Coordinates of C-alpha atoms in Angstrom, one line a residue:
M41 CA 85.0 99.8 114.6
K42 CA 87.5 101.6 114.7
R43 CA 91.1 101.1 113.4
D44 CA 94.5 102.3 114.7
A45 CA 95.1 103.6 111.3
M46 CA 93.0 106.3 110.8
A47 CA 95.2 108.3 112.6
R48 CA 98.2 108.1 110.3
L49 CA 95.0 109.0 107.1
L50 CA 94.6 111.7 109.1
K51 CA 98.5 112.4 109.0
W52 CA 98.3 112.2 105.8
K53 CA 96.0 114.4 104.7
A54 CA 97.3 117.5 106.8
N55 CA 100.7 117.3 105.1
K56 CA 100.8 120.5 103.0
N57 CA 103.5 117.8 100.9
R58 CA 101.0 114.9 100.8
K59 CA 101.5 112.3 97.9
P60 CA 98.7 109.8 96.3
L61 CA 98.6 107.8 98.8
I62 CA 99.0 103.3 98.9
L63 CA 96.9 101.7 101.7
N64 CA 98.5 98.2 101.4
G65 CA 98.2 94.8 102.7
A66 CA 96.4 91.8 102.3
R67 CA 93.5 91.1 101.3
Q68 CA 90.1 91.3 103.3
V69 CA 92.5 93.5 106.2
G70 CA 90.2 96.0 105.4
K71 CA 91.4 98.5 102.9
T72 CA 88.5 99.5 101.4
W73 CA 86.4 99.8 104.5
L74 CA 89.1 101.8 106.2
L75 CA 89.5 104.3 103.1
E76 CA 85.5 104.7 102.8
E77 CA 85.3 104.6 106.6
F78 CA 88.4 108.3 106.3
G79 CA 86.6 109.6 103.4
R80 CA 83.1 109.6 105.2
I81 CA 84.1 111.6 108.7
N82 CA 86.8 113.4 106.4
Y83 CA 85.9 115.0 103.2
K84 CA 82.2 115.8 101.6
N85 CA 82.4 113.9 98.9
V86 CA 84.0 110.6 98.4
A87 CA 84.7 109.7 94.5
Y88 CA 84.8 105.5 95.1
V89 CA 85.9 104.1 92.2
L90 CA 86.0 100.4 91.4
L91 CA 88.4 99.2 88.9
S92 CA 87.8 96.0 89.2
D93 CA 85.7 94.4 85.8
N94 CA 85.9 98.1 84.8
H95 CA 86.3 98.0 81.3
R96 CA 85.1 102.1 81.3
M97 CA 87.9 103.0 83.5
E98 CA 90.8 100.2 82.0
R99 CA 90.2 101.9 78.8
L100 CA 90.3 105.8 80.6
F101 CA 93.6 104.9 82.2
E102 CA 95.4 103.2 79.0
S103 CA 94.4 106.7 77.2
T104 CA 96.3 109.4 78.9
N105 CA 98.6 109.8 81.6
D106 CA 97.2 113.4 81.5
A107 CA 96.2 114.2 85.1
K108 CA 93.9 116.6 84.2
A109 CA 92.2 114.5 81.6
L110 CA 92.1 111.3 84.6
I111 CA 90.5 113.7 87.1
T112 CA 87.7 114.7 84.2
G113 CA 87.1 110.7 83.6
L114 CA 86.7 110.1 86.8
E115 CA 84.0 113.0 87.4
A116 CA 82.0 111.2 84.8
E117 CA 82.3 107.9 86.6
V118 CA 81.7 109.1 90.1
G119 CA 78.9 111.3 88.6
F120 CA 79.6 114.9 89.8
S121 CA 82.6 117.1 90.0
I122 CA 85.4 116.2 92.3
H123 CA 86.8 118.8 94.0
P124 CA 90.5 119.2 95.8
E125 CA 89.8 120.9 98.7
D126 CA 86.7 118.7 100.3
T127 CA 86.6 115.6 97.2
L128 CA 89.2 112.0 98.3
I129 CA 89.3 110.6 95.1
V130 CA 89.4 106.2 96.3
L131 CA 91.0 104.1 93.6
D132 CA 89.7 100.2 94.9
E133 CA 90.9 97.1 93.1
I134 CA 94.3 99.0 91.8
Q135 CA 96.2 96.0 90.3
E136 CA 93.4 95.4 88.2
V137 CA 94.0 97.9 86.0
P138 CA 98.3 98.1 85.6
K139 CA 98.2 101.7 84.2
A140 CA 95.7 103.5 87.4
L141 CA 99.0 102.5 89.3
S142 CA 101.5 104.1 86.8
S143 CA 99.0 106.8 86.9
L144 CA 99.9 107.9 90.5
K145 CA 103.1 109.4 89.1
Y146 CA 101.1 112.1 87.1
F147 CA 98.4 113.2 89.7
C148 CA 102.2 113.7 92.1
E149 CA 103.4 115.4 89.4
Q150 CA 100.3 117.6 87.6
A151 CA 97.6 117.5 90.1
S152 CA 99.3 117.8 93.8
E153 CA 95.9 119.6 95.3
Y154 CA 93.8 116.2 94.7
H155 CA 93.5 114.1 97.5
I156 CA 93.8 110.3 96.0
A157 CA 93.7 107.0 98.3
V158 CA 94.3 103.7 96.4
A159 CA 93.8 100.2 97.7
G160 CA 95.0 96.9 96.0
S161 CA 95.8 93.3 97.0
L162 CA 99.5 93.2 97.9
L163 CA 99.4 90.0 96.0
G164 CA 97.7 92.0 92.6
L165 CA 100.6 94.5 93.5
A166 CA 103.2 92.8 93.3
L167 CA 102.5 90.8 90.2
H168 CA 102.8 93.5 88.1
K169 CA 106.6 94.3 87.9
E170 CA 106.7 94.8 84.1
V171 CA 105.0 98.2 85.2
S172 CA 106.6 101.3 86.5
F173 CA 105.9 102.0 90.3
P174 CA 105.8 105.0 90.6
V175 CA 108.6 105.1 92.7
G176 CA 109.1 108.4 95.3
K177 CA 105.3 109.5 93.9
V178 CA 103.7 108.3 96.5
D179 CA 103.1 107.5 100.1
S180 CA 102.2 104.2 101.6
V181 CA 100.6 103.2 105.1
N182 CA 100.2 99.6 105.9
L183 CA 97.3 98.2 107.5
Y184 CA 97.4 94.3 108.5
P185 CA 94.7 92.8 110.8
M186 CA 93.7 94.2 114.1
T187 CA 95.7 95.0 116.6
F188 CA 94.8 93.2 120.7
S189 CA 93.7 96.4 121.8
E190 CA 91.5 97.4 118.5
F191 CA 90.4 93.5 119.2
T192 CA 89.2 94.9 122.8
R193 CA 88.3 98.2 121.4
A194 CA 85.8 96.5 119.1
V195 CA 83.9 93.6 122.1
K196 CA 84.5 94.8 124.7
S197 CA 84.8 98.6 125.2
D198 CA 87.3 101.6 124.0
H199 CA 88.0 101.9 128.5
F200 CA 89.5 98.3 128.4
A201 CA 91.2 99.5 125.4
E202 CA 92.9 102.3 127.0
I203 CA 93.9 100.6 130.8
L204 CA 95.6 98.4 127.9
A205 CA 97.3 101.2 126.7
G206 CA 98.2 103.1 129.9
D207 CA 100.9 102.8 132.0
N208 CA 99.2 101.9 135.1
P209 CA 100.7 99.1 136.4
E210 CA 98.4 98.5 139.0
T211 CA 95.3 99.3 136.9
T212 CA 96.1 97.5 134.3
S213 CA 96.2 94.5 137.4
S214 CA 92.9 95.4 138.3
F215 CA 92.0 93.7 134.9
H216 CA 94.2 90.8 134.5
S217 CA 91.7 88.2 134.5
S218 CA 89.6 90.4 131.8
F219 CA 92.3 90.7 130.0
I220 CA 93.4 87.1 129.4
E221 CA 89.7 86.0 128.5
L222 CA 89.7 88.9 126.0
L223 CA 92.7 87.5 124.9
R224 CA 91.6 83.4 124.9
Q225 CA 89.3 85.2 122.6
Y226 CA 91.6 86.6 120.2
L227 CA 93.2 83.1 120.1
F228 CA 90.9 81.7 118.4
L229 CA 88.9 84.6 116.4
G230 CA 92.2 86.5 115.1
G231 CA 92.4 90.2 114.1
M232 CA 90.0 89.9 110.7
P233 CA 87.5 92.8 110.8
E234 CA 85.0 90.6 109.1
V235 CA 85.3 88.0 111.9
V236 CA 85.6 90.8 114.8
Q237 CA 82.3 92.7 113.5
S238 CA 80.5 89.0 113.4
F239 CA 81.5 88.6 117.0
T240 CA 80.8 91.7 117.8
N241 CA 77.1 91.4 116.6
D242 CA 75.5 88.1 118.1
G243 CA 79.1 86.2 119.7
D244 CA 78.8 83.3 117.6
Y245 CA 81.9 82.1 117.5
H246 CA 81.2 78.3 115.3
K247 CA 79.6 81.7 112.7
A248 CA 83.5 83.7 112.9
R249 CA 84.9 79.3 112.0
S250 CA 82.8 79.9 108.7
I251 CA 83.5 83.4 107.9
Q252 CA 87.6 82.5 108.9
K253 CA 87.2 79.3 106.4
Q254 CA 85.9 81.3 103.6
I255 CA 88.6 83.4 103.9
L256 CA 90.9 81.3 103.9
L257 CA 89.1 79.8 100.8
D258 CA 89.0 82.8 99.0
Y259 CA 93.0 83.0 99.2
E260 CA 93.7 79.8 97.7
R261 CA 90.9 80.8 95.0
D262 CA 93.0 84.0 94.9
Y263 CA 96.5 82.3 94.3
S264 CA 95.1 80.1 91.9
K265 CA 93.7 82.7 89.8
H266 CA 97.0 85.0 89.9
A267 CA 100.2 82.2 90.1
P268 CA 101.6 80.6 87.1
V269 CA 100.1 77.4 87.1
N270 CA 103.6 75.0 87.6
V271 CA 103.4 77.1 91.2
V272 CA 100.3 76.5 92.0
P273 CA 100.6 73.3 94.1
R274 CA 104.2 74.5 95.8
I275 CA 102.1 77.6 97.1
R276 CA 99.3 75.4 98.4
M277 CA 101.5 72.6 100.0
V278 CA 103.7 75.4 102.0
W279 CA 100.6 77.3 102.8
N280 CA 98.9 73.9 104.5
S281 CA 102.4 73.6 106.6
M282 CA 102.2 76.4 108.2
P283 CA 100.8 74.4 111.7
S284 CA 102.9 72.0 111.2
Q285 CA 105.7 74.5 111.3
L286 CA 104.9 75.7 114.2
A287 CA 104.3 73.5 116.6
R288 CA 108.0 71.9 116.2
E289 CA 109.8 72.8 119.4
N290 CA 112.1 74.7 116.6
K291 CA 110.3 76.4 114.9
K292 CA 112.8 77.2 112.1
F293 CA 111.7 76.2 108.3
L294 CA 112.1 73.4 107.3
Y295 CA 111.5 72.1 103.8
G296 CA 111.2 68.5 104.7
V297 CA 108.3 68.7 106.6
I298 CA 106.3 70.3 103.3
K299 CA 107.9 67.3 101.4
K300 CA 110.0 64.3 102.2
G301 CA 113.5 65.3 100.1
A302 CA 111.9 68.5 99.7
R303 CA 114.7 71.2 98.8
A304 CA 114.8 75.4 98.9
K305 CA 115.1 75.9 95.3
D306 CA 111.5 74.0 94.7
F307 CA 109.7 76.1 97.0
E308 CA 111.8 79.3 97.6
L309 CA 109.4 80.6 94.5
A310 CA 106.4 79.7 96.5
I311 CA 107.2 81.0 100.0
Q312 CA 107.4 84.4 97.9
W313 CA 104.2 84.7 96.2
L314 CA 102.9 84.1 100.1
V315 CA 104.6 86.8 101.4
D316 CA 104.5 89.4 98.7
A317 CA 100.6 88.2 99.1
G318 CA 101.1 89.3 102.7
L319 CA 99.9 85.9 103.8
I320 CA 102.8 85.1 105.9
L321 CA 105.2 86.8 107.6
R322 CA 108.8 86.3 106.7
I323 CA 111.8 86.6 109.9
Q324 CA 115.4 86.0 109.6
R325 CA 117.6 84.5 112.0
V326 CA 120.3 87.1 112.8
N327 CA 124.3 85.3 113.9
K328 CA 125.1 87.8 116.4
V329 CA 122.4 90.0 118.5
A330 CA 123.9 93.7 117.9
A331 CA 123.3 95.8 115.7
P332 CA 122.4 97.1 113.1
L333 CA 120.9 94.0 113.1
K334 CA 120.1 94.0 109.6
H335 CA 124.1 93.2 109.2
Y336 CA 124.0 90.2 110.9
E337 CA 121.2 88.7 109.3
D338 CA 122.1 84.4 107.9
P339 CA 119.7 84.0 104.8
S340 CA 119.8 80.5 104.7
A341 CA 117.6 80.4 108.1
F342 CA 114.1 81.7 109.1
K343 CA 111.4 81.7 110.3
L344 CA 107.5 81.3 108.7
F345 CA 104.3 82.6 110.3
T346 CA 100.6 83.1 109.0
L347 CA 99.0 86.6 109.3
D348 CA 96.8 86.3 111.5
V349 CA 96.4 83.9 114.6
G350 CA 92.7 83.0 113.7
L351 CA 93.1 82.2 110.2
L352 CA 95.8 79.7 111.5
G353 CA 94.0 77.7 114.3
A354 CA 91.3 77.7 111.2
L355 CA 94.1 75.8 109.2
S356 CA 94.6 73.7 111.7
N357 CA 90.9 72.9 112.2
L358 CA 91.3 74.1 116.0
D359 CA 88.4 73.4 118.3
P360 CA 87.0 76.3 119.9
R361 CA 87.2 74.5 123.3
L362 CA 90.7 75.1 123.7
V363 CA 91.4 77.9 123.1
L364 CA 88.5 79.3 125.0
E365 CA 88.1 76.6 128.2
E366 CA 91.6 75.1 128.5
D367 CA 94.8 76.1 128.7
K368 CA 95.9 73.5 126.1
V369 CA 96.5 75.3 123.4
L370 CA 98.7 77.3 125.1
T371 CA 100.6 74.6 125.9
E372 CA 100.4 71.0 123.4
F373 CA 101.1 72.9 120.7
K374 CA 105.1 74.3 121.3
G375 CA 103.7 78.2 121.8
A376 CA 102.9 77.7 118.9
Y377 CA 99.8 80.2 118.8
T378 CA 101.2 82.4 121.6
E379 CA 104.8 83.2 119.1
Q380 CA 102.0 83.2 116.0
Y381 CA 100.1 86.3 118.3
V382 CA 102.8 88.0 119.6
A383 CA 104.9 88.1 115.4
Q384 CA 101.2 90.0 115.4
Q385 CA 101.9 92.1 117.1
L386 CA 104.9 92.8 116.6
V387 CA 104.6 93.7 112.9
A388 CA 101.5 95.7 113.5
S389 CA 103.1 97.8 115.0
S390 CA 105.8 98.5 112.3
L391 CA 109.0 96.9 114.1
S392 CA 111.7 94.7 112.2
L393 CA 111.8 91.2 113.4
F394 CA 114.8 88.7 113.3
Y395 CA 115.1 85.5 115.8
F396 CA 118.5 84.3 117.6
S397 CA 119.8 80.6 118.3
S398 CA 123.6 79.9 118.8
D399 CA 125.5 77.2 116.6
D400 CA 125.0 75.2 118.8
A401 CA 121.5 75.9 119.3
K402 CA 121.9 75.7 123.5
V403 CA 120.3 79.1 123.4
E404 CA 117.3 80.2 121.2
L405 CA 115.7 83.6 121.1
D406 CA 111.9 83.9 120.0
F407 CA 112.7 87.4 119.0
V408 CA 115.1 90.3 118.5
I409 CA 113.6 93.9 118.1
E410 CA 115.9 96.9 117.5
V411 CA 114.6 100.4 119.3
D412 CA 116.6 103.0 119.1
G413 CA 120.0 101.3 118.0
V414 CA 119.6 98.7 120.6
P415 CA 119.0 94.9 120.2
I416 CA 115.9 93.9 122.2
P417 CA 115.0 90.6 123.2
I418 CA 112.5 89.0 123.5
E419 CA 111.2 85.3 124.8
V420 CA 107.4 84.7 124.5
K421 CA 106.3 81.9 127.6
S422 CA 102.6 80.4 126.9
A423 CA 101.3 80.1 130.2
T424 CA 102.9 81.3 133.7
N425 CA 105.9 79.8 134.5
L426 CA 108.4 82.8 134.0
H427 CA 111.4 80.1 134.5
S428 CA 113.5 81.1 131.2
K429 CA 117.3 79.8 131.2
S430 CA 118.2 81.0 127.7
L431 CA 116.8 84.4 128.3
T432 CA 118.8 84.3 131.7
H433 CA 121.9 82.5 130.4
F434 CA 122.0 85.4 127.3
V435 CA 121.5 88.7 129.6
N436 CA 123.9 87.6 132.0
K437 CA 126.6 87.1 129.6
Y438 CA 126.6 89.1 127.2
R439 CA 125.0 92.4 129.5
I440 CA 122.2 92.9 127.8
G441 CA 121.1 95.8 129.7
K442 CA 117.2 94.8 128.8
A443 CA 115.0 91.9 127.9
I444 CA 111.3 90.8 127.7
K445 CA 109.5 87.7 128.6
F446 CA 105.7 87.7 127.7
S447 CA 103.7 85.2 129.0
M448 CA 100.0 84.9 131.2
R449 CA 101.8 86.4 134.0
E450 CA 101.0 90.3 135.2
R451 CA 103.8 93.0 135.1
K452 CA 107.0 92.2 136.7
Q453 CA 110.6 93.3 136.5
S454 CA 113.9 91.0 137.0
G455 CA 117.3 92.7 136.8
A456 CA 117.6 94.0 133.1
I457 CA 114.3 91.4 132.5
I458 CA 110.8 92.6 132.0
N459 CA 108.0 90.0 132.5
E460 CA 105.2 91.7 130.7
P461 CA 101.6 89.9 130.2
L462 CA 100.8 88.7 126.2
Y463 CA 98.0 90.7 125.9
R464 CA 100.7 94.0 126.0
A465 CA 102.9 92.8 123.3
E466 CA 102.4 95.6 120.7
Y467 CA 103.4 98.0 123.1
V468 CA 106.6 96.7 123.0
E469 CA 108.5 99.9 121.5
H470 CA 107.5 101.6 124.3
L471 CA 108.1 99.0 127.1
A472 CA 111.8 98.6 125.2
G473 CA 112.4 103.4 125.7
G474 CA 111.2 103.7 122.2
D475 CA 108.7 106.0 120.7
Q476 CA 105.8 104.0 118.2
S477 CA 104.8 107.2 116.3
E478 CA 105.0 106.3 112.7
Y479 CA 104.6 108.7 109.2
V480 CA 103.3 107.8 106.4

């Protein structure tokens, strides 16, 4: 299984000014596997230390701020000498030992020659606000569920992934039906690595759904373990309301969908917990499509998406036949799964997402991104119908130079609007004329 984040880890390794690395991500997106695989391929040794329920390491990190003393303790734990030039130190579940997180500052200042990478739950890291976070002393890489191209690589082949990423419309179109088939699979399976690996091994959709259900159960146990007791029921209510929220025509988050008469102040903390855990994506409305988009945020209006389209399907008890055999999932749920899918791909591409709706609600843009200082409107269509009144009206009225529409249709350009197949969503920055490179 290949992950695009591996390239960013290689950049980190090659950087002479590297700092200790934090690999950020929700639980079960593959952080531990990626760091171990990175170490296995690129280092002679991997000094892997799991901090969960490790009282020896807890006492070690609480006992000293001296980086060299900490290295000596880690050598005792792994049973071999740690050499800066050929050993990757991996500290897993770092949120379980808050002092280990603080110690990254001392590794940066006192022992920068060592290669240190850590992984931990986003929720766990967010909990320890009382701990001195090593601001400016660490590098970071974000890891998300597998993108559609990573999924294609895993379940089909590297060759298909290369065609998907290529700039030759004719070649891509030749395999359009194959990519649509893979997209339908992705809408059911999503990008959680364990789910994808299971399906790659045996092609069993029911087993994949069982794994998704277990992941959902693990998430519930996770926030039930960490969140204040009085907040847990509200977290659960927000999380369970996600399918209903996304199945609405206007996907602006409404507290009343959670519970009749619910108010923002009752659920703000619960929503923030889920955002901090990486389990939901919060997309703010902008009241004007102009750069910089951040200046035009409307704090009172937002959309919420889950971290993974496959988990959304499991949360909804979506029958796999609706995805794999029919178009109903694309049309009956107000485009919920396709819009969720696109949001997931764009966030994994390190883009900041917004959406726009006019005050009279007559014009709504599903997403707006900013590329090289230029706002790019995006509309998502869940089938082959390319008619787009809102986007066309908006482009004409405000003389927008470029807009993107995703659908099940093949690539086509119509004036300022680029019609692009949904399976190419993660390449939107390239389509908009930007650069997809990312530096840690």
